C-alpha cells in the first residue's frame, strides 16, 4: 500500500514558502534475500498425504473410515406393517376425570380477518350423569365473538370473562342424550361474527341410575 499525504498552503506572491517536515531519504534498491542453492525446506504440515506410489500397499478401509456411532433411531416398520400413530385415550376415561386440550398461549391476539382458534380448553368432570355440575373454560383468539358447547340437541353458551377467555358452569342435561348411550362426544365451538368457526371434540362418559 502506498499512502501519500499532502498539506496545501495558500501563499501570496513574494512571500516565502513555509518549511515543512524533512522529507525521508529515498531507499536504495537492493537485491532480495535468497536461499542458498540445494536448500530443502521442511514438509508443510496439515496437507494431504503424498499419492501412493505403484506397488505400495493400499491403506486399510477400517483404518481410514471411522466406525459409525450407535444408532438410536427406531427402525422403520415393514411395508406390510405400517407404523400408525395411536389415537389419544379419551379424557373421559382418565383417572383425573378432567379433559384438557392444548395450553394457554403467551399471546392470543388475532386480527378480525384471522382464523378463529381455540388454544386451550378444560372440562370437568368427564364422567357425568343427569344434573352433574360441569365446569368448562377456554382460551381463544381475540377475534372470537361467541363460544358454545354443543351437547346432543342442546347448546350451552360460555360467558366471556376476559379478552379471548370464556367459561361456564351448568348442570349436565342428560335429557339431551339418548338413553341407550354410555359415551358421547360434545363439541366446543368458537366462532367469529361472520360465522366462521373452529371446534374441539370433548368425550364424556355417561352414568345412569
CSV table of C-alpha atoms in Angstrom, one decimal:
chain,number,residue,atom,x,y,z
A,1,UNK,CA,0.0,0.0,0.0
A,2,UNK,CA,1.2,3.5,-0.8
A,3,UNK,CA,-0.1,6.5,1.2
A,4,UNK,CA,0.6,10.0,0.1
A,5,UNK,CA,-0.2,12.8,2.5
A,6,UNK,CA,-0.3,16.4,1.0
A,7,UNK,CA,-0.8,19.5,3.2
A,8,UNK,CA,-1.7,22.5,1.0
A,9,UNK,CA,-0.7,26.1,1.9
A,10,UNK,CA,-2.0,29.2,0.4
A,11,UNK,CA,0.8,31.7,-0.2
A,12,UNK,CA,0.9,35.2,-1.8
A,13,UNK,CA,3.4,36.3,-4.4
A,14,UNK,CA,6.6,37.5,-2.8
A,15,UNK,CA,6.2,35.5,0.5
A,16,UNK,CA,8.5,32.7,1.4
A,17,UNK,CA,7.1,29.2,1.5
A,18,UNK,CA,6.8,27.7,4.9
A,19,UNK,CA,9.2,25.0,5.6
A,20,UNK,CA,7.7,21.6,6.2
A,21,UNK,CA,9.0,18.4,7.8
A,22,UNK,CA,12.1,17.0,6.3
A,23,UNK,CA,11.5,14.5,3.5
A,24,UNK,CA,12.7,11.0,4.2
A,25,UNK,CA,15.5,9.8,2.0
A,26,UNK,CA,14.6,7.6,-0.9
A,27,UNK,CA,15.7,4.0,0.0
A,28,UNK,CA,18.4,2.5,-2.1
A,29,UNK,CA,17.3,-0.6,-4.1
A,30,UNK,CA,18.9,-3.8,-3.1
A,31,UNK,CA,18.6,-7.5,-4.1
A,32,UNK,CA,16.0,-9.6,-2.3
A,33,UNK,CA,17.3,-12.3,0.1
A,34,UNK,CA,17.6,-15.7,-1.5
A,35,UNK,CA,18.2,-19.2,-0.1
A,36,UNK,CA,21.5,-21.0,-0.8
A,37,UNK,CA,21.5,-23.5,-3.7
A,38,UNK,CA,20.2,-27.1,-2.9
A,39,UNK,CA,18.4,-25.9,0.2
A,40,UNK,CA,15.5,-28.3,1.2
A,41,UNK,CA,12.5,-26.8,3.1
A,42,UNK,CA,10.7,-28.9,5.7
A,43,UNK,CA,7.5,-30.6,4.5
A,44,UNK,CA,4.4,-28.4,5.2
A,45,UNK,CA,2.0,-29.5,8.0
A,46,UNK,CA,-1.7,-30.1,7.6
A,47,UNK,CA,-1.5,-31.3,4.0
A,48,UNK,CA,-2.9,-34.4,2.4
A,49,UNK,CA,-0.6,-37.4,2.3
A,50,UNK,CA,1.5,-37.8,-0.8
A,51,UNK,CA,0.0,-40.1,-3.5
A,52,UNK,CA,0.7,-43.7,-3.2
A,53,UNK,CA,3.4,-45.0,-5.4
A,54,UNK,CA,2.8,-48.0,-7.6
A,55,UNK,CA,3.4,-51.2,-5.7
A,56,UNK,CA,2.9,-49.7,-2.3
A,57,UNK,CA,0.3,-51.5,-0.1
A,58,UNK,CA,-3.1,-49.8,0.0
A,59,UNK,CA,-4.5,-48.4,3.2
A,60,UNK,CA,-7.0,-50.4,5.1
A,61,UNK,CA,-10.6,-49.1,4.9
A,62,UNK,CA,-11.0,-49.9,8.6
A,63,UNK,CA,-8.1,-47.6,9.4
A,64,UNK,CA,-9.3,-44.6,7.5
A,65,UNK,CA,-13.1,-44.9,7.9
A,66,UNK,CA,-14.4,-44.1,11.4
A,67,UNK,CA,-16.8,-46.7,12.8
A,68,UNK,CA,-20.4,-45.4,12.7
A,69,UNK,CA,-21.9,-44.4,16.0
A,70,UNK,CA,-24.6,-46.5,17.6
A,71,UNK,CA,-27.9,-45.5,16.1
A,72,UNK,CA,-30.8,-44.7,18.4
A,73,UNK,CA,-33.3,-44.3,15.5
A,74,UNK,CA,-36.2,-46.7,15.7
A,75,UNK,CA,-36.1,-48.9,12.6
A,76,UNK,CA,-38.8,-48.4,10.0
A,77,UNK,CA,-41.7,-50.8,10.0
A,78,UNK,CA,-42.1,-53.4,7.3
A,79,UNK,CA,-44.3,-52.4,4.4
A,80,UNK,CA,-46.9,-54.9,5.5
A,81,UNK,CA,-46.9,-53.5,9.0
A,82,UNK,CA,-47.0,-49.7,8.6
A,83,UNK,CA,-46.4,-47.6,11.7
A,84,UNK,CA,-49.6,-45.8,12.8
A,85,UNK,CA,-49.8,-43.1,15.4
A,86,UNK,CA,-52.0,-44.3,18.3
A,87,UNK,CA,-55.1,-42.3,18.9
A,88,UNK,CA,-55.1,-40.5,22.3
A,89,UNK,CA,-57.1,-42.0,25.0
A,90,UNK,CA,-60.3,-40.0,25.7
A,91,UNK,CA,-60.0,-38.0,28.8
A,92,UNK,CA,-63.5,-39.2,29.9
A,93,UNK,CA,-61.9,-42.5,30.9
A,94,UNK,CA,-58.8,-40.9,32.6
A,95,UNK,CA,-58.5,-41.2,36.3
A,96,UNK,CA,-58.2,-37.5,36.7
A,97,UNK,CA,-61.8,-37.1,35.4
A,98,UNK,CA,-60.7,-33.8,33.6
A,99,UNK,CA,-60.4,-33.1,29.9
A,100,UNK,CA,-57.6,-30.8,28.8
A,101,UNK,CA,-56.9,-29.6,25.3
A,102,UNK,CA,-53.8,-27.5,24.4
A,103,UNK,CA,-52.3,-25.0,26.7
A,104,UNK,CA,-52.8,-21.2,27.4
A,105,UNK,CA,-50.7,-19.2,24.9
A,106,UNK,CA,-48.4,-16.3,25.7
A,107,UNK,CA,-50.5,-14.1,23.4
A,108,UNK,CA,-53.9,-14.8,21.9
A,109,UNK,CA,-54.1,-11.7,19.8
A,110,UNK,CA,-55.7,-12.0,16.3
A,111,UNK,CA,-56.8,-9.6,13.7
A,112,UNK,CA,-60.5,-9.6,12.8
A,113,UNK,CA,-59.7,-11.3,9.5
A,114,UNK,CA,-57.5,-14.0,11.0
A,115,UNK,CA,-58.9,-17.5,11.5
A,116,UNK,CA,-60.5,-18.1,14.9
A,117,UNK,CA,-58.7,-20.6,17.0
A,118,UNK,CA,-59.2,-22.5,20.3
A,119,UNK,CA,-55.8,-22.6,22.1
A,120,UNK,CA,-56.9,-24.1,25.4
A,121,UNK,CA,-59.9,-25.9,26.9
A,122,UNK,CA,-60.6,-27.8,30.1
A,123,UNK,CA,-63.8,-29.5,31.2
A,124,UNK,CA,-64.5,-31.4,34.4
A,125,UNK,CA,-65.9,-33.8,35.3
A,126,UNK,CA,-65.8,-36.1,32.3
A,127,UNK,CA,-68.0,-38.8,33.9
A,128,UNK,CA,-71.4,-37.2,34.2
A,129,UNK,CA,-75.0,-38.0,35.0
A,130,UNK,CA,-78.2,-36.0,34.8
A,131,UNK,CA,-77.7,-32.8,36.7
A,132,UNK,CA,-74.0,-33.2,37.3
A,133,UNK,CA,-72.4,-29.7,37.7
A,134,UNK,CA,-70.0,-29.3,34.8
A,135,UNK,CA,-67.4,-26.6,34.6
A,136,UNK,CA,-65.7,-25.6,31.3
A,137,UNK,CA,-63.2,-22.9,30.5
A,138,UNK,CA,-61.5,-22.0,27.2
A,139,UNK,CA,-58.9,-19.5,25.7
A,140,UNK,CA,-59.5,-18.5,22.1
A,141,UNK,CA,-58.2,-15.9,19.7
A,142,UNK,CA,-59.3,-12.3,20.5
A,143,UNK,CA,-61.5,-12.2,17.3
A,144,UNK,CA,-63.9,-14.9,18.7
A,145,UNK,CA,-67.3,-13.4,19.3
A,146,UNK,CA,-69.0,-16.4,20.8
A,147,UNK,CA,-68.1,-19.8,22.3
A,148,UNK,CA,-70.6,-22.6,23.0
A,149,UNK,CA,-70.7,-26.2,24.0
A,150,UNK,CA,-72.9,-28.5,22.0
A,151,UNK,CA,-74.3,-31.4,24.0
A,152,UNK,CA,-76.6,-33.6,21.9
A,153,UNK,CA,-79.5,-31.4,20.9
A,154,UNK,CA,-78.7,-28.7,23.4
A,155,UNK,CA,-76.2,-25.8,23.3
A,156,UNK,CA,-74.6,-24.2,26.3
A,157,UNK,CA,-73.2,-20.7,25.8
A,158,UNK,CA,-70.0,-19.7,27.6
A,159,UNK,CA,-69.6,-16.3,29.2
A,160,UNK,CA,-66.7,-14.1,28.3
A,161,UNK,CA,-64.5,-13.3,31.4
A,162,UNK,CA,-61.6,-11.6,29.6
A,163,UNK,CA,-60.2,-10.9,26.1
A,164,UNK,CA,-60.4,-14.3,24.4
A,165,UNK,CA,-61.3,-16.0,27.8
A,166,UNK,CA,-64.5,-17.9,28.3
A,167,UNK,CA,-66.1,-20.2,31.0
A,168,UNK,CA,-69.4,-21.6,32.2
A,169,UNK,CA,-70.8,-23.8,34.9
A,170,UNK,CA,-74.0,-25.7,34.3
A,171,UNK,CA,-75.9,-28.9,35.2
A,172,UNK,CA,-75.4,-31.6,32.7
A,173,UNK,CA,-78.6,-32.1,30.6
A,174,UNK,CA,-78.7,-35.9,30.3
A,175,UNK,CA,-82.2,-35.5,28.7
A,176,UNK,CA,-80.5,-34.2,25.6
A,177,UNK,CA,-78.7,-37.6,25.1
A,178,UNK,CA,-80.4,-40.9,24.0
A,179,UNK,CA,-80.9,-43.2,27.0
A,180,UNK,CA,-79.1,-46.0,25.2
A,181,UNK,CA,-75.8,-44.1,25.1
A,182,UNK,CA,-73.0,-44.7,27.7
A,183,UNK,CA,-70.4,-42.4,26.0
A,184,UNK,CA,-70.7,-39.4,23.8
A,185,UNK,CA,-68.7,-36.6,22.2
A,186,UNK,CA,-69.6,-33.0,22.9
A,187,UNK,CA,-68.2,-30.2,20.7
A,188,UNK,CA,-66.7,-26.9,21.9
A,189,UNK,CA,-67.2,-24.3,19.1
A,190,UNK,CA,-65.6,-20.8,18.9
A,191,UNK,CA,-67.0,-18.5,16.1
A,192,UNK,CA,-66.4,-15.1,14.7
A,193,UNK,CA,-69.1,-12.6,14.0
A,194,UNK,CA,-69.1,-13.6,10.3
A,195,UNK,CA,-70.0,-17.2,11.1
A,196,UNK,CA,-66.6,-18.8,10.6
A,197,UNK,CA,-65.6,-21.1,13.5
A,198,UNK,CA,-63.3,-23.8,14.8
A,199,UNK,CA,-64.2,-26.7,17.1
A,200,UNK,CA,-62.7,-29.1,19.6
A,201,UNK,CA,-64.4,-32.5,20.4
A,202,UNK,CA,-64.7,-33.4,24.1
A,203,UNK,CA,-65.5,-37.0,25.0
A,204,UNK,CA,-67.7,-37.8,28.0
A,205,UNK,CA,-68.8,-40.9,29.9
A,206,UNK,CA,-72.5,-41.1,30.9
A,207,UNK,CA,-73.8,-42.8,34.1
A,208,UNK,CA,-77.5,-43.5,34.6
A,209,UNK,CA,-79.4,-44.5,37.7
